[in-house]
PDB file of C-alpha atoms in Angstrom:
ATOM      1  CA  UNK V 642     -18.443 -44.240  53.910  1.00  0.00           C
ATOM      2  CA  UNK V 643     -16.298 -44.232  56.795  1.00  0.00           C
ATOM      3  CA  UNK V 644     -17.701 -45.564  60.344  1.00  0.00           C
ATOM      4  CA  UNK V 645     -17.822 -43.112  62.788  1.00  0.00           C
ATOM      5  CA  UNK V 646     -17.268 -44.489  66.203  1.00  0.00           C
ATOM      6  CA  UNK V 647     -18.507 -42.486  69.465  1.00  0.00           C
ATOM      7  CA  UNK V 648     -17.696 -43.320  72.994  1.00  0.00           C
ATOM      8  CA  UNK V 649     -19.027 -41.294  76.051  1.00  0.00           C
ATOM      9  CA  UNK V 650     -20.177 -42.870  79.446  1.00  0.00           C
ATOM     10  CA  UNK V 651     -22.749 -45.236  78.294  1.00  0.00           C
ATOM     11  CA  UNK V 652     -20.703 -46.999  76.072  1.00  0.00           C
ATOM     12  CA  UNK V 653     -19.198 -50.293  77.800  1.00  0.00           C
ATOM     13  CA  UNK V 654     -15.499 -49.871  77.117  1.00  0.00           C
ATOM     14  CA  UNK V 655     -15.665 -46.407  79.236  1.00  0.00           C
ATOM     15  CA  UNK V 656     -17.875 -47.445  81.633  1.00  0.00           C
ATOM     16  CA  UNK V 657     -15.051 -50.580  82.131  1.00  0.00           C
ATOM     17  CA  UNK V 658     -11.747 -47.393  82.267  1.00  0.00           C
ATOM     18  CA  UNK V 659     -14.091 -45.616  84.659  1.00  0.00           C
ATOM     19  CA  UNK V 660     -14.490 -48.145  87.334  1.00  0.00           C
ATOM     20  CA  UNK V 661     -11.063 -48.985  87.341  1.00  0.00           C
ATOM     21  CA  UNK V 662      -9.157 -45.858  87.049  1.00  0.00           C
ATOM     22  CA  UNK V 663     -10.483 -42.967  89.443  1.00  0.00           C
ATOM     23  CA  UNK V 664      -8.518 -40.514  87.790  1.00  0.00           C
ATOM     24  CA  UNK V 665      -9.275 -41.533  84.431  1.00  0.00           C
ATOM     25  CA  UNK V 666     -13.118 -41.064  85.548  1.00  0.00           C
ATOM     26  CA  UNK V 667     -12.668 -37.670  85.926  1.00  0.00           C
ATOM     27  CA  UNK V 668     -10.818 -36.819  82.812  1.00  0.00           C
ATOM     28  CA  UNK V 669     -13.744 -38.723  81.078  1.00  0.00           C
ATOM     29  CA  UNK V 670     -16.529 -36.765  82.609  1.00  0.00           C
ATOM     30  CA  UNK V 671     -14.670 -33.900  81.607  1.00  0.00           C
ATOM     31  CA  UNK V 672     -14.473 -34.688  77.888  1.00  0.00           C
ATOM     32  CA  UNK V 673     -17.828 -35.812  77.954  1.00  0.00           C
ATOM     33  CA  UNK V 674     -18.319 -37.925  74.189  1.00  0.00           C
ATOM     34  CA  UNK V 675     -15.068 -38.826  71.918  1.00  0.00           C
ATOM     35  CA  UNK V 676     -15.895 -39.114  68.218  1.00  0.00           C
ATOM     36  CA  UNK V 677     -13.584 -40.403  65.623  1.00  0.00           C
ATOM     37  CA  UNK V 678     -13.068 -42.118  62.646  1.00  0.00           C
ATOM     38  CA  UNK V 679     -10.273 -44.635  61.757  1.00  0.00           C
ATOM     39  CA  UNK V 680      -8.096 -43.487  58.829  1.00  0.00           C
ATOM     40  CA  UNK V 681      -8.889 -45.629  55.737  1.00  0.00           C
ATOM     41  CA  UNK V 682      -5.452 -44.837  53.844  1.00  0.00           C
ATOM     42  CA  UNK V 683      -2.871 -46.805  55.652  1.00  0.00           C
ATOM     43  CA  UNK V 684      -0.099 -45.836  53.171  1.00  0.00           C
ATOM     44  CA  UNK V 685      -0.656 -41.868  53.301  1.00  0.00           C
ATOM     45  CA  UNK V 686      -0.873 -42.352  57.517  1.00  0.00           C
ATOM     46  CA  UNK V 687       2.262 -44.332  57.596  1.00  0.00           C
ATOM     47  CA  UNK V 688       3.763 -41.369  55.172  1.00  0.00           C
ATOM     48  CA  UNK V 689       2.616 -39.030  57.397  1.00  0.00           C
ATOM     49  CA  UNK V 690       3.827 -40.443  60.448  1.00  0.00           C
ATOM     50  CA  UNK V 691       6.959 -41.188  59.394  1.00  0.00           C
ATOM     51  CA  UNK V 692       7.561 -37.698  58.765  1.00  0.00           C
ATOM     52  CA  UNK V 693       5.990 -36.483  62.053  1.00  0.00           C
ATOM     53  CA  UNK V 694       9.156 -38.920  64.182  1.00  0.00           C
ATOM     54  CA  UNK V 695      10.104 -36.668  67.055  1.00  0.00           C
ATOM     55  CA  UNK V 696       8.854 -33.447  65.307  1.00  0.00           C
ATOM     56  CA  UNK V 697       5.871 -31.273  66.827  1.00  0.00           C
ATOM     57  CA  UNK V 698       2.055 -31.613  65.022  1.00  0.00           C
ATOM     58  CA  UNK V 699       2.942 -27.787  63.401  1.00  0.00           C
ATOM     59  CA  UNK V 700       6.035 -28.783  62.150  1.00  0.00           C
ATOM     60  CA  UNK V 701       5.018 -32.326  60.805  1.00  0.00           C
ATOM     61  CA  UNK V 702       1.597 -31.275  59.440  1.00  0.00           C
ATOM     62  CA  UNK V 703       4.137 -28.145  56.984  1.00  0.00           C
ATOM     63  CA  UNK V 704       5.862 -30.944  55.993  1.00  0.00           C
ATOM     64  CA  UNK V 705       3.338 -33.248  54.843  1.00  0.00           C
ATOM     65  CA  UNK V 706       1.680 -30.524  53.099  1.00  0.00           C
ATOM     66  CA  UNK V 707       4.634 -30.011  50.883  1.00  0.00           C
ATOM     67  CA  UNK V 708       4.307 -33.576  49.791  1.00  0.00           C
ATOM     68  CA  UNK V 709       1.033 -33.177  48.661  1.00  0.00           C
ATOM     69  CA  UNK V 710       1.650 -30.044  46.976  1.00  0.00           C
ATOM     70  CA  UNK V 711       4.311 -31.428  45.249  1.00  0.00           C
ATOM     71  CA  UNK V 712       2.486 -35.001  44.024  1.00  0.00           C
ATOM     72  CA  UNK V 713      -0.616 -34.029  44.270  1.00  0.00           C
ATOM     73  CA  UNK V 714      -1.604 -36.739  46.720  1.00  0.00           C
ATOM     74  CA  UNK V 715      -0.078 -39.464  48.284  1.00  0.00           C
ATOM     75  CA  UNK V 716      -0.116 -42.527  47.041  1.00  0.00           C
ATOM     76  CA  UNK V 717       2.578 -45.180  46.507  1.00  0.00           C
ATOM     77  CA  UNK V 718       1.972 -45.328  42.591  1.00  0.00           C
ATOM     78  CA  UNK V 719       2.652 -41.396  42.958  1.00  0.00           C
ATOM     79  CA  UNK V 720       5.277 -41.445  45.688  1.00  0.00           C
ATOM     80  CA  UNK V 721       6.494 -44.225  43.416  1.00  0.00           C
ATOM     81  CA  UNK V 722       8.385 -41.760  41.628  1.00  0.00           C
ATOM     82  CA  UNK V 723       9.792 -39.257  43.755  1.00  0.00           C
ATOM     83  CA  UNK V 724      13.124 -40.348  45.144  1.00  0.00           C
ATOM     84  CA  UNK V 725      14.679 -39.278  48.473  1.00  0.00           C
ATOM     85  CA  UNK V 726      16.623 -36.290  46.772  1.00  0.00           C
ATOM     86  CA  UNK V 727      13.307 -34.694  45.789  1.00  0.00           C
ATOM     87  CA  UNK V 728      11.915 -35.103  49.762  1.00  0.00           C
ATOM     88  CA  UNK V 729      14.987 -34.144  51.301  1.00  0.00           C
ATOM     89  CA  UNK V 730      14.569 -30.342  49.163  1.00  0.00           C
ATOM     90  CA  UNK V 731      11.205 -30.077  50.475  1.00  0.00           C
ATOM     91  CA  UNK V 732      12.781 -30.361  54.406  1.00  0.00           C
ATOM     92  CA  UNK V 733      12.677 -33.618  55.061  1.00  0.00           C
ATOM     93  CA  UNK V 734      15.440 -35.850  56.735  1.00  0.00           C
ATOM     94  CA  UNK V 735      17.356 -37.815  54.402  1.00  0.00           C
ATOM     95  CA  UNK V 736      16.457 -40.773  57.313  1.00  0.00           C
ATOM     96  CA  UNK V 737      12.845 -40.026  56.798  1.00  0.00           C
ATOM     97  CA  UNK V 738      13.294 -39.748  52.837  1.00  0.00           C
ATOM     98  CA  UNK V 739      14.741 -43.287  52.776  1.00  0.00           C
ATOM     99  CA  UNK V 740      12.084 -44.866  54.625  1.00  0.00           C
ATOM    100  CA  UNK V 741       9.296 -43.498  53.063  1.00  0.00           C
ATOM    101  CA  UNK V 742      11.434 -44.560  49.945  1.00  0.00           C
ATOM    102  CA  UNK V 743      11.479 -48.113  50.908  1.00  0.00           C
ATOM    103  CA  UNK V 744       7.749 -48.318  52.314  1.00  0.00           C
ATOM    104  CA  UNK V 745       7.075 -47.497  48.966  1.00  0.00           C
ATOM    105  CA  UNK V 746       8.792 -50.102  47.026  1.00  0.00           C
ATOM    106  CA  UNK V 747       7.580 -52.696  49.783  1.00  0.00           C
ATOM    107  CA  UNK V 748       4.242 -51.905  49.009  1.00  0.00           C
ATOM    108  CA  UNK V 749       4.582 -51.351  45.140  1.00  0.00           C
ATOM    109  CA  UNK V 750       6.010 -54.760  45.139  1.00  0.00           C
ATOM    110  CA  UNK V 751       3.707 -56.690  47.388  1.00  0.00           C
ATOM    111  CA  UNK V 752       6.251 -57.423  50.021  1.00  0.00           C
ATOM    112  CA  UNK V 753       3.849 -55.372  52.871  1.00  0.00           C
ATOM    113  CA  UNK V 754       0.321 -55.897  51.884  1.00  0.00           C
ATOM    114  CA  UNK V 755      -1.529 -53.167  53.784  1.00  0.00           C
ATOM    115  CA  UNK V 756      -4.991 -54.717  53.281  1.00  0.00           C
ATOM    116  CA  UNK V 757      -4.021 -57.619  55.326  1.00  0.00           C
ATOM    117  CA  UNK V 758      -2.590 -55.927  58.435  1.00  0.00           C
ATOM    118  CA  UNK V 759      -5.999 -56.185  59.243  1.00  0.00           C
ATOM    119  CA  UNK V 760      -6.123 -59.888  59.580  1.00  0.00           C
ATOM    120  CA  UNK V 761      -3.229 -60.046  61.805  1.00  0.00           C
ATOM    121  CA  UNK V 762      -2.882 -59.950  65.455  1.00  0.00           C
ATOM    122  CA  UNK V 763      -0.820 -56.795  66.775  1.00  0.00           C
ATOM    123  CA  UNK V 764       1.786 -58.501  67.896  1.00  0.00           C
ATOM    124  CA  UNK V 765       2.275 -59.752  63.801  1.00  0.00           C
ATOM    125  CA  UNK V 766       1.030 -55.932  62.736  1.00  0.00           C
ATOM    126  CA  UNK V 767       3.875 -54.525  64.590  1.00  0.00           C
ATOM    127  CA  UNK V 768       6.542 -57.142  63.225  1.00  0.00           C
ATOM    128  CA  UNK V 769       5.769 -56.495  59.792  1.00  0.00           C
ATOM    129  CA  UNK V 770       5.738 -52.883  59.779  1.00  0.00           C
ATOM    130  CA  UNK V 771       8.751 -52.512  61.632  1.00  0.00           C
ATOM    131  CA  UNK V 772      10.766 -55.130  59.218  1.00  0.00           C
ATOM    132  CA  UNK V 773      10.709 -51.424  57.279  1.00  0.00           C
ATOM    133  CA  UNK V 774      13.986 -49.727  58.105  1.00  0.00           C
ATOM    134  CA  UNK V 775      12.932 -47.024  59.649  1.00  0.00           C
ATOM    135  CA  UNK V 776       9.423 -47.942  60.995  1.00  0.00           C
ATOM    136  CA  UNK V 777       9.888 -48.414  64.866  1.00  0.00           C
ATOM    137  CA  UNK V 778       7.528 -49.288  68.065  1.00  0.00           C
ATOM    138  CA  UNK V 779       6.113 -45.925  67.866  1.00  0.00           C
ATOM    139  CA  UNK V 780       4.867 -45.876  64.299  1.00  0.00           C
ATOM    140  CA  UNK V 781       3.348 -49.307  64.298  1.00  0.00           C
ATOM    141  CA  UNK V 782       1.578 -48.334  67.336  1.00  0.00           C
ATOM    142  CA  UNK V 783       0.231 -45.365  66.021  1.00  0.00           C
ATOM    143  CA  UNK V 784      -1.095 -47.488  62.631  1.00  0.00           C
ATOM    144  CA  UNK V 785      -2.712 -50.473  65.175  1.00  0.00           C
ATOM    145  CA  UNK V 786      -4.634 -47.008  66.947  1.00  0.00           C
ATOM    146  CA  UNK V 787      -5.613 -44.858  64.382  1.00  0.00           C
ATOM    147  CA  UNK V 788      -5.745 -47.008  61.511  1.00  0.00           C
ATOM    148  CA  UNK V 789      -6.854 -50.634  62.067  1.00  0.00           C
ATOM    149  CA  UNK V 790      -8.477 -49.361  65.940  1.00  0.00           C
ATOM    150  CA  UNK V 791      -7.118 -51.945  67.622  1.00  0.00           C
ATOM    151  CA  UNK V 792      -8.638 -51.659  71.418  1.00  0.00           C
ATOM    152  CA  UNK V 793      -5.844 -52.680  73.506  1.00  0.00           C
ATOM    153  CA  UNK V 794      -2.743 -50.544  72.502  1.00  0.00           C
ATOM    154  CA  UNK V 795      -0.217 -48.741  75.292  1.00  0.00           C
ATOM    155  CA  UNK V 796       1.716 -46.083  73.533  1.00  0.00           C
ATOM    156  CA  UNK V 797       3.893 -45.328  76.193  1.00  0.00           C
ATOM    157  CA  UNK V 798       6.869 -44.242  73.360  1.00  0.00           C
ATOM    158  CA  UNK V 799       4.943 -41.417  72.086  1.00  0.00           C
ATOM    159  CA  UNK V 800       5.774 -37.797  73.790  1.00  0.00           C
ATOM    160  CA  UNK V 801       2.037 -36.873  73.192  1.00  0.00           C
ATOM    161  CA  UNK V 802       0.636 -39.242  75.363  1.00  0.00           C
ATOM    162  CA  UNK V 803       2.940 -39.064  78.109  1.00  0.00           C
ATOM    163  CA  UNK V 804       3.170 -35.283  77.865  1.00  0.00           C
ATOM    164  CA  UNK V 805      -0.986 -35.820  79.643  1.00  0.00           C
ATOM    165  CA  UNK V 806      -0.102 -39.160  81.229  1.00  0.00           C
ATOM    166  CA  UNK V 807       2.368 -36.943  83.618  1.00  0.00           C
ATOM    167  CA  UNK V 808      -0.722 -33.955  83.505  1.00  0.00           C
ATOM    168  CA  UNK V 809      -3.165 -36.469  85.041  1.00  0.00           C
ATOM    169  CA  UNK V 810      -1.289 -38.440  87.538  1.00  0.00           C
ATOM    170  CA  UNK V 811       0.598 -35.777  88.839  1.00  0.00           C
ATOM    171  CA  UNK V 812       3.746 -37.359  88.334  1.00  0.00           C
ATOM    172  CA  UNK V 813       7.187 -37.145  86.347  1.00  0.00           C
ATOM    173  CA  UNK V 814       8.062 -40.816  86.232  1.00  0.00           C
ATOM    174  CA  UNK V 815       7.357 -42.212  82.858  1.00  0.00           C
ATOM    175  CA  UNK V 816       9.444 -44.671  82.420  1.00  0.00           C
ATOM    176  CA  UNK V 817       7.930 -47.648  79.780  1.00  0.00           C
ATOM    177  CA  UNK V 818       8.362 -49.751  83.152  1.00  0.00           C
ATOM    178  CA  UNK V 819       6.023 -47.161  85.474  1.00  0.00           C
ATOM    179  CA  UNK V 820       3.502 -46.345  82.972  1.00  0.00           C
ATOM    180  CA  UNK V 821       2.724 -50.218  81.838  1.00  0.00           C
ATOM    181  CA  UNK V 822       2.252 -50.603  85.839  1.00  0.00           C
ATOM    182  CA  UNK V 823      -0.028 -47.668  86.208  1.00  0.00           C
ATOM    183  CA  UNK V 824      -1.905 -48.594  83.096  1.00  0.00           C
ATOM    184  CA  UNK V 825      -2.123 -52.165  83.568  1.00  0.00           C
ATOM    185  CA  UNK V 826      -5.695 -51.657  84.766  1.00  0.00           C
ATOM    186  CA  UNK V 827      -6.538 -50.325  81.605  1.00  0.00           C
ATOM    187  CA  UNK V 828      -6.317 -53.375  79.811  1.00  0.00           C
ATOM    188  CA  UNK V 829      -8.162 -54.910  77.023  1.00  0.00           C
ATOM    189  CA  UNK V 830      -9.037 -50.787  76.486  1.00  0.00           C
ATOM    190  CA  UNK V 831      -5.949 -49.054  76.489  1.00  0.00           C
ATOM    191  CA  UNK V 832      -5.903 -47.823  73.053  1.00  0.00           C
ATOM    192  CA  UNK V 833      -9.974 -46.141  74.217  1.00  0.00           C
ATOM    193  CA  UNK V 834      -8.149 -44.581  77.493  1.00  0.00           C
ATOM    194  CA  UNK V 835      -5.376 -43.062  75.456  1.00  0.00           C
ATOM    195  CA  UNK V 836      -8.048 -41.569  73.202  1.00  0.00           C
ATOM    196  CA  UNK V 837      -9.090 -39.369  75.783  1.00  0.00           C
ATOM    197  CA  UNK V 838      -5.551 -38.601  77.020  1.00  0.00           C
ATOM    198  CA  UNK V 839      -4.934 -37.423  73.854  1.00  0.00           C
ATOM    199  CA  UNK V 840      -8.257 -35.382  73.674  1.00  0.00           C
ATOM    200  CA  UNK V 841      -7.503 -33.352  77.216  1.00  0.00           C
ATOM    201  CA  UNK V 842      -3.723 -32.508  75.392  1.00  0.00           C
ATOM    202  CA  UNK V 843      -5.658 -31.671  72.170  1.00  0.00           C
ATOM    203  CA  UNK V 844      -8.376 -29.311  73.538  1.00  0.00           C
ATOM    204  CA  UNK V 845      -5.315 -27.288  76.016  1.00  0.00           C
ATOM    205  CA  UNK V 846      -6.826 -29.670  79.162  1.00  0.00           C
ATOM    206  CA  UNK V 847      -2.971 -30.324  80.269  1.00  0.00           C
ATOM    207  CA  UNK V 848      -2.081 -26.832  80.615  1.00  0.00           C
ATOM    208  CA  UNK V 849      -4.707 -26.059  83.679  1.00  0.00           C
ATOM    209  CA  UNK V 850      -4.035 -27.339  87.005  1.00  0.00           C
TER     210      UNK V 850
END
């Protein structure tokens, strides 16, 4: 069974972002509780995610879809044996095709072992997904939140996250080098505090004042 992990105010993480972040606090109280579950398939998430590179949630979500209606589910002893050619009919870029080609091989063949990920720091996580061609900052980051839950991740590359960074500080500077300064204060919970930036963008919080 999958865990299921909650955090609202009394949990200590939260009560840590909301003493040191004011404006956090209020986006927190707000949301109230968070629930979630980490995703147990790291090869269908990275799949997924490497299709969903600079494309909206809408568009991504069609497009992953049509891979599963088309093998049935995804797997790398399925995906094993559909070639770029087949993904690039179905809409996706022959860029994406190709790397979800050679995840594939990497993990048929033992080269990336996603069980151990686990074991390694994130630092180690990030250098061995991104030894893919293809796999960047963004997409390891993404696997070290919503797959292995690591606590302590910035994702200051991803257009979601920034999109309610800019919402809640009232600001339009984003640079990597502004929001590791704002967010510094976030640290070791980071990857918690996104959670909830991510929930206010989710439930339509950024588009009110």
């Amino acid at each position: 069974m999958e865990k299921l992990i909650v955090m609202n105010r009394q949990t200590p993480a939260i009560q840590y972002l909301a003493q040191k972040d004011s404006s956090l606090y209020r986006l927190i109280d707000l949301i109230g509780e968070i629930k979630y579950q980490p995703y147990e398939d790291g090869y269908s998430f990275l799949v997924s995610t490497i299709i969903g590179q600079m494309l909206s949630n809408k568009v991504a979500d069609v497009l992953f879809r049509r891979v599963i209606d088309m093998c049935g589910s995804v797997s790398p002893e399925i995906m094993c044996n559909i070639d770029a050619e087949q993904l690039r009919k179905i809409g996706i870029s022959y860029r994406k095709s190709n790397t979800i080609s050679e995840l594939t091989q990497a993990v048929i063949s033992r080269d990336l072992d996603l069980d151990k990920l686990s074991t390694l720091t994130d630092e180690a996580v990030i250098k061995t997904l991104t030894s893919i061609k293809g796999i960047g900052m963004w997409t390891a980051k993404m696997y070290l939140i919503f797959v292995l839950d690591r606590s302590d991740i910035l994702p200051f590359e991803d257009g979601a996250f920034l999109q309610s960074y800019c919402w809640l500080y009232h600001t339009q500077e984003c640079s990597p080098k502004d929001v590791k300064e704002r967010c510094r204060k976030w640290s070791p919970y980071s990857s918690y505090a996104a959670r909830f930036l991510y929930k206010a963008l989710d439930s339509g919080l950024t588009k009110k004042s």
